[in-house]
CSV table of C-alpha atoms in Angstrom, one decimal:
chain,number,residue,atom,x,y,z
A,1,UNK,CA,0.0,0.0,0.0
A,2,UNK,CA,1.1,3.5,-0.8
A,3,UNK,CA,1.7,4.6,3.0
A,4,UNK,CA,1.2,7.7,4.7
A,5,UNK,CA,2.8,11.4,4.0
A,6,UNK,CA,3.9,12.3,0.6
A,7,UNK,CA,5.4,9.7,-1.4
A,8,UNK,CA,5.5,9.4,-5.5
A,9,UNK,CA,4.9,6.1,-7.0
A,10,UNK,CA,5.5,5.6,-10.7
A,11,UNK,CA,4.5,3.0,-14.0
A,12,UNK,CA,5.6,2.3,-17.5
A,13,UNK,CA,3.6,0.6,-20.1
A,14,UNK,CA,4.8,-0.3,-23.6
A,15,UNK,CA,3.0,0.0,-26.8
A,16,UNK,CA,1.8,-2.6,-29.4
A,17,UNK,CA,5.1,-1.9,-31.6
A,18,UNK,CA,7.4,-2.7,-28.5
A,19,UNK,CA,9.7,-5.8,-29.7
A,20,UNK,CA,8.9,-7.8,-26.4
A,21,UNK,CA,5.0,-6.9,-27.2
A,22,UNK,CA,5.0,-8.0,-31.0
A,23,UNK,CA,5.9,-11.4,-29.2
A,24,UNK,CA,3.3,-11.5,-27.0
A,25,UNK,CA,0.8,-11.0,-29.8
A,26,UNK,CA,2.0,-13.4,-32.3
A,27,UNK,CA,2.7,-16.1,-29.3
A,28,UNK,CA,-1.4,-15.4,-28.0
A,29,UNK,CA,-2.5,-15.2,-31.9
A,30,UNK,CA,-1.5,-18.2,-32.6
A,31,UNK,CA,-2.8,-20.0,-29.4
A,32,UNK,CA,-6.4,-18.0,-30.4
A,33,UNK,CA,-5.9,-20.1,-33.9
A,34,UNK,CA,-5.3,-23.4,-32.1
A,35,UNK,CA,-8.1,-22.9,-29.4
A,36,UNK,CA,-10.5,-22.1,-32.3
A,37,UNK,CA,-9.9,-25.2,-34.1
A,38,UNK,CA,-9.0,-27.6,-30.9
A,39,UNK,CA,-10.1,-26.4,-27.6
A,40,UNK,CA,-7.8,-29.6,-25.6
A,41,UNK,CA,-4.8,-28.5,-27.2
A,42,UNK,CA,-1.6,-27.7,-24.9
A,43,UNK,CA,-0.1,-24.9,-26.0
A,44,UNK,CA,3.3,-22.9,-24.7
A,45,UNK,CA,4.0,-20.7,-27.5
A,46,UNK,CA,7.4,-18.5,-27.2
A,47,UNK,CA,8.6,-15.9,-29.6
A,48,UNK,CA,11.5,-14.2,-30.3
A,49,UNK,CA,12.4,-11.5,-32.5
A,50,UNK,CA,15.2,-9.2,-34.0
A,51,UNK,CA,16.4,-7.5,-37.0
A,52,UNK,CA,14.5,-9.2,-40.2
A,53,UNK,CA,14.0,-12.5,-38.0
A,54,UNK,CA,11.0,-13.8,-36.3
A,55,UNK,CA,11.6,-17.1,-34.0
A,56,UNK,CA,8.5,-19.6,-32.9
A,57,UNK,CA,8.9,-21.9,-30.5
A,58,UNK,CA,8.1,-23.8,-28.0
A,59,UNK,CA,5.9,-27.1,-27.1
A,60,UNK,CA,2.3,-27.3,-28.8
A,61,UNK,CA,0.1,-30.7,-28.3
A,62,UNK,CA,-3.1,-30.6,-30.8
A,63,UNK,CA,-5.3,-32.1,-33.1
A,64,UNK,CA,-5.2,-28.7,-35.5
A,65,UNK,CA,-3.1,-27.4,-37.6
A,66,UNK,CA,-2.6,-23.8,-38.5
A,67,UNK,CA,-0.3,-21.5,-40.8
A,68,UNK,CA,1.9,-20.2,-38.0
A,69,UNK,CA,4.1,-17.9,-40.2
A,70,UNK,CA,1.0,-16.6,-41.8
A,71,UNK,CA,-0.6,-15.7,-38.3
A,72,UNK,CA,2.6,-14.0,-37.4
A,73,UNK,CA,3.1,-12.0,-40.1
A,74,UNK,CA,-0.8,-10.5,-40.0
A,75,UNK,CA,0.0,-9.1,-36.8
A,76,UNK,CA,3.0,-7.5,-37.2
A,77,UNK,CA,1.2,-6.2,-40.5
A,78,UNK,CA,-1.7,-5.0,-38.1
A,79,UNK,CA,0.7,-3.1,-35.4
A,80,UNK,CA,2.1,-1.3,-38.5
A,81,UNK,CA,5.7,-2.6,-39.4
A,82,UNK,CA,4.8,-2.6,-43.2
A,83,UNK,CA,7.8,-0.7,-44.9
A,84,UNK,CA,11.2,-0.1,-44.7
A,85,UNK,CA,10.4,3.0,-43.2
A,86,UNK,CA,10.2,2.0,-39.6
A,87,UNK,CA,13.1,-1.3,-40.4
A,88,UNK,CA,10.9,-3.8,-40.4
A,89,UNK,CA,8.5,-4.9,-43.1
A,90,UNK,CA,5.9,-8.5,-42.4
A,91,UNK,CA,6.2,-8.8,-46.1
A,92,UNK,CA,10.4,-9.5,-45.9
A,93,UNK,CA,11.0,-10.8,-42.7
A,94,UNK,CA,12.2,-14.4,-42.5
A,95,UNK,CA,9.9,-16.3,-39.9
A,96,UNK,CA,11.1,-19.7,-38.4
A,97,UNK,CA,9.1,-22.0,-36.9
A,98,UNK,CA,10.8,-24.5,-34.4
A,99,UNK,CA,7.8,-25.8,-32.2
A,100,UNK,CA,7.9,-29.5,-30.4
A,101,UNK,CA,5.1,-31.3,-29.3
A,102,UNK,CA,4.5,-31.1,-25.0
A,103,UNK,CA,6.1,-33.7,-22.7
A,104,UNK,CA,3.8,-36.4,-22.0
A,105,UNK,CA,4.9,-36.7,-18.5
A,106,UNK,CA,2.9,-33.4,-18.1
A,107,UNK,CA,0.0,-34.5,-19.5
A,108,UNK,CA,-0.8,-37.5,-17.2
A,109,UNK,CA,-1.3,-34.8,-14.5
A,110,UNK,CA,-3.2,-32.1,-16.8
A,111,UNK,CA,-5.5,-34.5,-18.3
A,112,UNK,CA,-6.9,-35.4,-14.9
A,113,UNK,CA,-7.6,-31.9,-14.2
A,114,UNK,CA,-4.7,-30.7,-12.2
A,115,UNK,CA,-2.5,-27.8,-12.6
A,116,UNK,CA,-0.1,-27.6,-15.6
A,117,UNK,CA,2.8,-26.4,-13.4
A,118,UNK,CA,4.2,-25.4,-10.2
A,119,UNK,CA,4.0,-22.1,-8.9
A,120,UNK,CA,2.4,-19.2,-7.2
A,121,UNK,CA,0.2,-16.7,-8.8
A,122,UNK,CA,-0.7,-13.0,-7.5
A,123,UNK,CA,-4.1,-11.2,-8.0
A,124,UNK,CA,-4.5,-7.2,-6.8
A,125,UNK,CA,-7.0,-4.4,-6.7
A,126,UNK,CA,-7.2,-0.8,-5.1
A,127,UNK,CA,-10.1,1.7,-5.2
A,128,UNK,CA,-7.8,4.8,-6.5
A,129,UNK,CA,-9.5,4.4,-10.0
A,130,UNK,CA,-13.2,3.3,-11.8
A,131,UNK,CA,-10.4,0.1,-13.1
A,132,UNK,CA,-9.7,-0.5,-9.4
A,133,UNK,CA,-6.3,-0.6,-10.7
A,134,UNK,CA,-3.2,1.6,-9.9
A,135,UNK,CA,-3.3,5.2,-11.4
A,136,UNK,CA,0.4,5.4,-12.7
A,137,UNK,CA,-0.6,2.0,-14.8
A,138,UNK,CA,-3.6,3.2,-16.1
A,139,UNK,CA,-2.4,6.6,-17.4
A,140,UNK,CA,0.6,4.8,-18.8
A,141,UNK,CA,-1.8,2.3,-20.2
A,142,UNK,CA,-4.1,5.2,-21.8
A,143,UNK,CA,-1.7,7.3,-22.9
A,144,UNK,CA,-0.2,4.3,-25.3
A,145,UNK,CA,-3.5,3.5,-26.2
A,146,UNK,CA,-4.0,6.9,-27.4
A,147,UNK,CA,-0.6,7.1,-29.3
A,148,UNK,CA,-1.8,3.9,-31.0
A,149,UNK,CA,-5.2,6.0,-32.1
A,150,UNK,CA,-3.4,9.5,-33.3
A,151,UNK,CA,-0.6,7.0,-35.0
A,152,UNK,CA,-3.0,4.8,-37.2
A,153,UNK,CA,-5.7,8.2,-37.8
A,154,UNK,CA,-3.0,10.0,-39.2
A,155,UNK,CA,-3.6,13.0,-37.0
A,156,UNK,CA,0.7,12.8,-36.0
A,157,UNK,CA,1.6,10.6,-39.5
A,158,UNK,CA,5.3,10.8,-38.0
A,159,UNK,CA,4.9,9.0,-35.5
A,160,UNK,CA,6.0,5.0,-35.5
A,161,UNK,CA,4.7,1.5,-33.9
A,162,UNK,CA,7.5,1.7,-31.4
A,163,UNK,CA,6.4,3.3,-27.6
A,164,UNK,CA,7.2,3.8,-24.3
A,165,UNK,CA,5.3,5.9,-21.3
A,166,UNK,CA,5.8,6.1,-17.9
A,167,UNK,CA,3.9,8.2,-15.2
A,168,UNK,CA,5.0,9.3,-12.0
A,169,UNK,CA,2.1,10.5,-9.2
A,170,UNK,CA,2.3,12.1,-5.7
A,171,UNK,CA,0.6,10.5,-3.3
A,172,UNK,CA,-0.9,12.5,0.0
A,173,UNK,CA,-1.5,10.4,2.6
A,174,UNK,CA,-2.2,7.2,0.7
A,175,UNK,CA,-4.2,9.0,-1.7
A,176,UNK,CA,-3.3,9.8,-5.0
A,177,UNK,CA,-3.3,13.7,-5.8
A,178,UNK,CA,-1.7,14.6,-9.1
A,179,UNK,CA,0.4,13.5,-11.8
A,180,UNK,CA,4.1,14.7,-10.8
A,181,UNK,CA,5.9,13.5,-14.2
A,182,UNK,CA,5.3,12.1,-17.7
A,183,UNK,CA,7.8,10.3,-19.9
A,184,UNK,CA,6.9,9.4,-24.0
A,185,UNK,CA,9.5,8.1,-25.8
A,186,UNK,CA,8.2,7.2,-29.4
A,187,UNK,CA,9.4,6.2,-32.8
A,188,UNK,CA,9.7,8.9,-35.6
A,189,UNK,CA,10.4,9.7,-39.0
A,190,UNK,CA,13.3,12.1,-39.3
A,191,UNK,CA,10.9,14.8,-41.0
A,192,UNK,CA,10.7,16.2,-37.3
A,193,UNK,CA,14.4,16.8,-36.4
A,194,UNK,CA,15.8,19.8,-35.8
A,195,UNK,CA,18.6,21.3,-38.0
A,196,UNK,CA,21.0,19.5,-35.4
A,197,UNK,CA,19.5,16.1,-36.4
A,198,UNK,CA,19.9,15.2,-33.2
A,199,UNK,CA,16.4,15.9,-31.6
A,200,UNK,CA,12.7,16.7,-32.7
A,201,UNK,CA,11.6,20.2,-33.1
A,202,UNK,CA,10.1,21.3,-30.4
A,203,UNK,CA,7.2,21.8,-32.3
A,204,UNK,CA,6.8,18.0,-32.8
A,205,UNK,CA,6.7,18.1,-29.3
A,206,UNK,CA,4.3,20.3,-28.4
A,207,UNK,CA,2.1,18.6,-31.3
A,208,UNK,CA,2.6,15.1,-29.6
A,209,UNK,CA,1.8,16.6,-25.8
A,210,UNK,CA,-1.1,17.7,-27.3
A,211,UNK,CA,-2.6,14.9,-29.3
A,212,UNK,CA,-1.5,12.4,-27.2
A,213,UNK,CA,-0.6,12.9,-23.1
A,214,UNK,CA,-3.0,15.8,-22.5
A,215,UNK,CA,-6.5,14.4,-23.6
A,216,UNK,CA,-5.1,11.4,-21.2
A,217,UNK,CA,-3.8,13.2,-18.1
A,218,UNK,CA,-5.5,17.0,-18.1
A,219,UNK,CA,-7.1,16.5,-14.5
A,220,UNK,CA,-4.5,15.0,-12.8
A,221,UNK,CA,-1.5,17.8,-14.2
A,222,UNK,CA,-0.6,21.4,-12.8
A,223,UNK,CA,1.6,24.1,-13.5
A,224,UNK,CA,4.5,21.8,-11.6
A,225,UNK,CA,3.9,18.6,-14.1
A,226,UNK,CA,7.1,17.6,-16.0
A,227,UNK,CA,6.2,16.1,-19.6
A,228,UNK,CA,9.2,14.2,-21.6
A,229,UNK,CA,8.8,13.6,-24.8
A,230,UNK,CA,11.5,11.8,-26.6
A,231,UNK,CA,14.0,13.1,-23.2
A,232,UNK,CA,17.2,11.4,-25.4
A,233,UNK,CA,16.3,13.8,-28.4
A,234,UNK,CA,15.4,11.5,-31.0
A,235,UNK,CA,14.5,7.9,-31.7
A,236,UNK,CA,14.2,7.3,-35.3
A,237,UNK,CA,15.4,3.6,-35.0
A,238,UNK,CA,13.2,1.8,-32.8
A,239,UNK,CA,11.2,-1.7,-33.2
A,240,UNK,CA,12.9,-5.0,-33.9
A,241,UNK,CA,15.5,-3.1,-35.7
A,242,UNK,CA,16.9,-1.6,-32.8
A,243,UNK,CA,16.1,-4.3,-29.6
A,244,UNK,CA,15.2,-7.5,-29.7
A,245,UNK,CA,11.8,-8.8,-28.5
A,246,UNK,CA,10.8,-11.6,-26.4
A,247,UNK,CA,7.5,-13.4,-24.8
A,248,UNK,CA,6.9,-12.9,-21.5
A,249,UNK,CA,9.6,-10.2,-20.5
A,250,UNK,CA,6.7,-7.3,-19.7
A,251,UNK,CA,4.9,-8.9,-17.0
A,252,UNK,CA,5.2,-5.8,-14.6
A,253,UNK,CA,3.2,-3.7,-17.7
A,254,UNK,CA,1.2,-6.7,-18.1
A,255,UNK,CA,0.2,-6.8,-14.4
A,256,UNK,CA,0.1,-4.3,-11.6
A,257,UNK,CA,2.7,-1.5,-12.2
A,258,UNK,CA,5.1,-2.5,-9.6
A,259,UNK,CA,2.3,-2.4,-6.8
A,260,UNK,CA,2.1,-5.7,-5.4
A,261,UNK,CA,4.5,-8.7,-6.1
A,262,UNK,CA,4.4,-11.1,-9.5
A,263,UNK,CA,4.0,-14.6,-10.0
A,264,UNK,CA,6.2,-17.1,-11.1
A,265,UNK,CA,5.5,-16.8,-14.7
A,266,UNK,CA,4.3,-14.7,-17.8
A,267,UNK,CA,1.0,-15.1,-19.4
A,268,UNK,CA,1.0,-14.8,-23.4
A,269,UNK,CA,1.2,-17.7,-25.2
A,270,UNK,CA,0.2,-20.8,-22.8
A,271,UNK,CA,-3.4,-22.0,-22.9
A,272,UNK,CA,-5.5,-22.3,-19.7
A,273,UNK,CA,-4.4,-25.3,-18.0
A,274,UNK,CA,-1.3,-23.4,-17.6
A,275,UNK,CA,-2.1,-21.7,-14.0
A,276,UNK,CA,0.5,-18.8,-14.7
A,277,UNK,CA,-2.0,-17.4,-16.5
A,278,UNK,CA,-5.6,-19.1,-15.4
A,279,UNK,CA,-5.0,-18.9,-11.6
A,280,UNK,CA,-3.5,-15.0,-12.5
A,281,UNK,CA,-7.0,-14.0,-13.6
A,282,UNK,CA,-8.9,-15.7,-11.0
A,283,UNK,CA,-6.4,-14.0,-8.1
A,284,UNK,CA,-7.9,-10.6,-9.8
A,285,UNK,CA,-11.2,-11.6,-10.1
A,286,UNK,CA,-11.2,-12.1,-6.2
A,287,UNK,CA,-8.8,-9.2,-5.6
A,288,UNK,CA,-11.0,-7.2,-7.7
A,289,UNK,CA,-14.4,-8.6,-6.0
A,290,UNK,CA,-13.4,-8.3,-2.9
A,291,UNK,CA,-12.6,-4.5,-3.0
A,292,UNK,CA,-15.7,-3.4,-5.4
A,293,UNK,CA,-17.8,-5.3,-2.1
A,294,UNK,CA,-15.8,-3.1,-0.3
A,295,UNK,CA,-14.5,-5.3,2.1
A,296,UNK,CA,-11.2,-3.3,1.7
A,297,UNK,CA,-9.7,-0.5,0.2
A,298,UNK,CA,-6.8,-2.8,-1.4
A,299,UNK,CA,-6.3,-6.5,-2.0
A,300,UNK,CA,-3.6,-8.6,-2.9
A,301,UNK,CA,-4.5,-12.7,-3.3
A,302,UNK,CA,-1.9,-15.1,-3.7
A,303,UNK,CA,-2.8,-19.1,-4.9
A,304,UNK,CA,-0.1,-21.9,-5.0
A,305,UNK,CA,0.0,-24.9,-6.6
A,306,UNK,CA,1.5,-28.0,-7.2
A,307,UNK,CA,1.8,-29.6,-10.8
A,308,UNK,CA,-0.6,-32.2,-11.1
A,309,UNK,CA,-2.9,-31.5,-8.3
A,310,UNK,CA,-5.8,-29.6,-9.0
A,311,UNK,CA,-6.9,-27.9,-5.2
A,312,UNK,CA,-4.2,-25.1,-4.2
A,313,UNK,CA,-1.1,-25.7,-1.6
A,314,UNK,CA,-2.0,-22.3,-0.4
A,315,UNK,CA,-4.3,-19.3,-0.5
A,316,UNK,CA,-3.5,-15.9,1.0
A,317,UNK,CA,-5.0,-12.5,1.5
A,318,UNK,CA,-3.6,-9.6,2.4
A,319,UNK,CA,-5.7,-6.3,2.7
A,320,UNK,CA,-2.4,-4.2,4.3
A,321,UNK,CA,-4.5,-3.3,7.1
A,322,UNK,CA,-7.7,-1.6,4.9
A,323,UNK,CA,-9.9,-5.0,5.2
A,324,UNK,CA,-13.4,-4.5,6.8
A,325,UNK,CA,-13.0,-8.1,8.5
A,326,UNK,CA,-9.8,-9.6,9.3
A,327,UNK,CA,-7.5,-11.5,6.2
A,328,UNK,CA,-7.8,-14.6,7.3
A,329,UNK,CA,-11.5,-14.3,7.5
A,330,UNK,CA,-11.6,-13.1,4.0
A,331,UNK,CA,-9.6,-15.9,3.2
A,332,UNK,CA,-11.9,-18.1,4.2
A,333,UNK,CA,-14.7,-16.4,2.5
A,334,UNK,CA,-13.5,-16.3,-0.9
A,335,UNK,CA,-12.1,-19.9,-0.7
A,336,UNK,CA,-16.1,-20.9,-0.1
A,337,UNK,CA,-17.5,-18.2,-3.0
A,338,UNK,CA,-14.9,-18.6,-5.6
A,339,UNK,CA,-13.7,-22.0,-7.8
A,340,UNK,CA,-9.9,-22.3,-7.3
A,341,UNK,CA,-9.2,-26.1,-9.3
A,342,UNK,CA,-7.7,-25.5,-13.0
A,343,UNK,CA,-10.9,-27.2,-14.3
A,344,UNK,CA,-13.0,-25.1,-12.1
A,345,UNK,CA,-11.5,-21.6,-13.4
A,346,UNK,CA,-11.1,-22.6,-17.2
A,347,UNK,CA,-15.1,-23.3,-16.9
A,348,UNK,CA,-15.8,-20.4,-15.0
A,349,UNK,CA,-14.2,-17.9,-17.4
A,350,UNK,CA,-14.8,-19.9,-20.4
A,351,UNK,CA,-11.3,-20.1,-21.0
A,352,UNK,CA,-10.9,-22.5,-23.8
A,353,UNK,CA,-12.0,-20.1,-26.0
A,354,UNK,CA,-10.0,-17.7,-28.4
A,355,UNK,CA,-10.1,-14.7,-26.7
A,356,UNK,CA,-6.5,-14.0,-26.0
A,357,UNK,CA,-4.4,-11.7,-28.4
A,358,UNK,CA,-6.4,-8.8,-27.1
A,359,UNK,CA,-4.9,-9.6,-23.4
A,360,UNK,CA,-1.2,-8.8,-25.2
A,361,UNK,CA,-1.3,-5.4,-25.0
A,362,UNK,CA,-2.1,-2.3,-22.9
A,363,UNK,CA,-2.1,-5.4,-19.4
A,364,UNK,CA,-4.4,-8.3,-18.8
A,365,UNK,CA,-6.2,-6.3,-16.0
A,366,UNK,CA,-8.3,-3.5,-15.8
A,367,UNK,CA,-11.0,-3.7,-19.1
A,368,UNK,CA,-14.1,-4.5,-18.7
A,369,UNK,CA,-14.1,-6.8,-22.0
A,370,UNK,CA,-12.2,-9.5,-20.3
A,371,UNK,CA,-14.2,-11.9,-18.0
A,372,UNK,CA,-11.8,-11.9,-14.8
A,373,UNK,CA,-12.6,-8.4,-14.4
A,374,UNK,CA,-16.6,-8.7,-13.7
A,375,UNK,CA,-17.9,-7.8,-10.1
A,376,UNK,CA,-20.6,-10.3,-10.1
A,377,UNK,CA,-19.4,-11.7,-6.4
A,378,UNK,CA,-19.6,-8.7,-5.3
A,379,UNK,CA,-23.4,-9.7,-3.8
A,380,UNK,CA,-22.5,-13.3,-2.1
A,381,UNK,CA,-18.9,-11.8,-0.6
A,382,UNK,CA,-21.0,-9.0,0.9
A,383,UNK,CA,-23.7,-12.0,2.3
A,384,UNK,CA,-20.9,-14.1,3.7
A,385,UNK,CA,-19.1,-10.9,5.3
A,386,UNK,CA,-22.3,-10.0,7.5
């Protein structure tokens, strides 16, 4: 919890043109094309990519098949690298596919019903925002999700698929009060350097302030707000052509910010038995449940499990001292309300179905479009509490 006095508490996000985001959607479009075809397949789908190369791999078990180079060069078509102008093109890149098939001495666990894997899996929710989700993330979030709309509109042509935001806020006593300092890095044509070549004009930068942070973050700034745009100068060489990409390495701008701990593992790519993910959404849905019946102000849930058992080694609460009713009694509560087996949560949340690439950008939390993020226990928590 953000504790008392003045403290500032700050989140990044990465757009859809990131390198390590591009692999998160291919790795989650292709396990959407599976699931449509084969809802029982097993599916760990990695990606990695660089300069002119994209790299598939990983272990898939199914009935299916699909075009897997096809799928991933649709979606890096669909984020935008399409010419030579940003230094990477779908059209040219080479695309390998090195995917083996999933160890069977999982499957005689999985099949059963229990958990995929090992591991421990962390759900959280604070009432600071409508998202019941961190402010710093969702700004970051929004402001991204903005440059993606003035990017593809045409309204800043200049600007590329390639992003990065981060927002700083004061807190005041565990609340937040305004937004202390913005950072937006983003791809660019050189058309907006100054004579120097070194920079944009600061014309391009007041354009991209304008179109972009401010329609985001107008009611949380003042006089005092810092905004960065581009703070190195320039950044004309961005995308796979300048950093490689990889599943899985954004799981702090996937998740929570930096406000509670992480998991053992990343989401994109794995299908449902994989608890990394499934258990993930159910420890939000409670999180999330919990504090919309306020119950508390702030919830984090942790669930544990062992590979090839399907009821949890451990279940924890933690409400940081804002719960209504004490966190063990919570505990207790939600562990009666809320199904917690692998079978249980892929059936609750329908989660054999091909639903998601969406999840790969922008985080897995906080939209109401995704079905972990419903209040409907908001009713029985509120019955068992009394």
């Amino acid at each position: 919890m953000i504790k008392q006095g003045t403290c500032y508490f700050t989140s990044e996000s990465v757009s859809k043109g990131h390198p390590d985001k591009v692999c998160d959607q291919i790795s989650d479009a292709v396990l959407d094309a599976i699931l449509e075809k084969d809802k029982t397949a097993r599916v760990a789908c990695e990606t990695y990519i660089t300069r002119g190369l994209v790299v598939i791999g990983g272990e898939i078990t199914t009935r299916t098949w699909v075009d897997i180079e096809q799928i991933a060069r649709n979606v890096i078509k669909d984020i935008g690298y399409d010419s030579a102008t940003w230094g990477f093109n779908y059209k040219t890149c080479a695309v390998i596919n090195v995917i083996g098939q999933q160890s069977p001495d999982i499957s005689q666990g999985v099949d059963v019903g229990g958990a995929g894997d090992q591991g421990l899996m962390v759900g959280y929710a604070v009432n600071e925002t409508p998202q019941y989700m961190p402010l710093s993330l969702v700004l970051s979030h929004n402001i991204l999700k903005n440059h993606e709309k003035v990017r593809k509109n045409k309204t800043l042509p200049y600007l590329g698929p390639d992003a990065k935001s981060q927002v700083t806020v004061q807190y005041k006593n565990g609340k937040p009060m305004r937004v202390d300092t913005i950072v937006l890095s983003t791809q660019h044509t050189e058309d907006i350097l100054d004579r120097s070549g070194n920079k944009i004009t600061d014309k391009a930068k007041k354009e991209i302030e304008k179109a972009v942070v401010l329609p985001v973050v107008k009611q949380w700034i003042d006089k005092d707000t810092k905004i960065y745009i581009n703070p190195t100068g320039k950044f004309v060489i961005g995308g796979p052509q300048s950093d490689t990409g990889l599943t899985g390495r954004k799981i702090i701008v996937d998740t929570y910010g930096g406000r509670c701990p992480h998991g053992g593992g990343a989401f994109s790519g794995k299908d449902p038995t994989k608890v990394d993910r499934s258990a993930a959404y159910m420890a939000r849905y409670i999180a999330k449940n919990i504090v919309a019946a306020k119950l508390a102000d702030e919830c984090t849930v942790q669930i544990a499990y062992a590979i090839g058992k399907d009821e949890p080694v451990g279940f924890y609460v933690d409400t940081d001292g804002t719960g209504r009713l004490p966190d063990e009694k919570l505990a207790k509560i939600a562990q009666k309300i809320f199904p917690l087996t692998p079978r249980g949560i892929i059936e609750h949340f329908k989660l054999r179905s091909p639903i998601y690439q969406p999840t790969a950008s922008f985080g897995h939390f906080g939209r109401e479009n995704f079905p972990w993020e419903k209040t409907d226990k908001v009713t029985a928590l509120q019955k068992a509490a009394k």
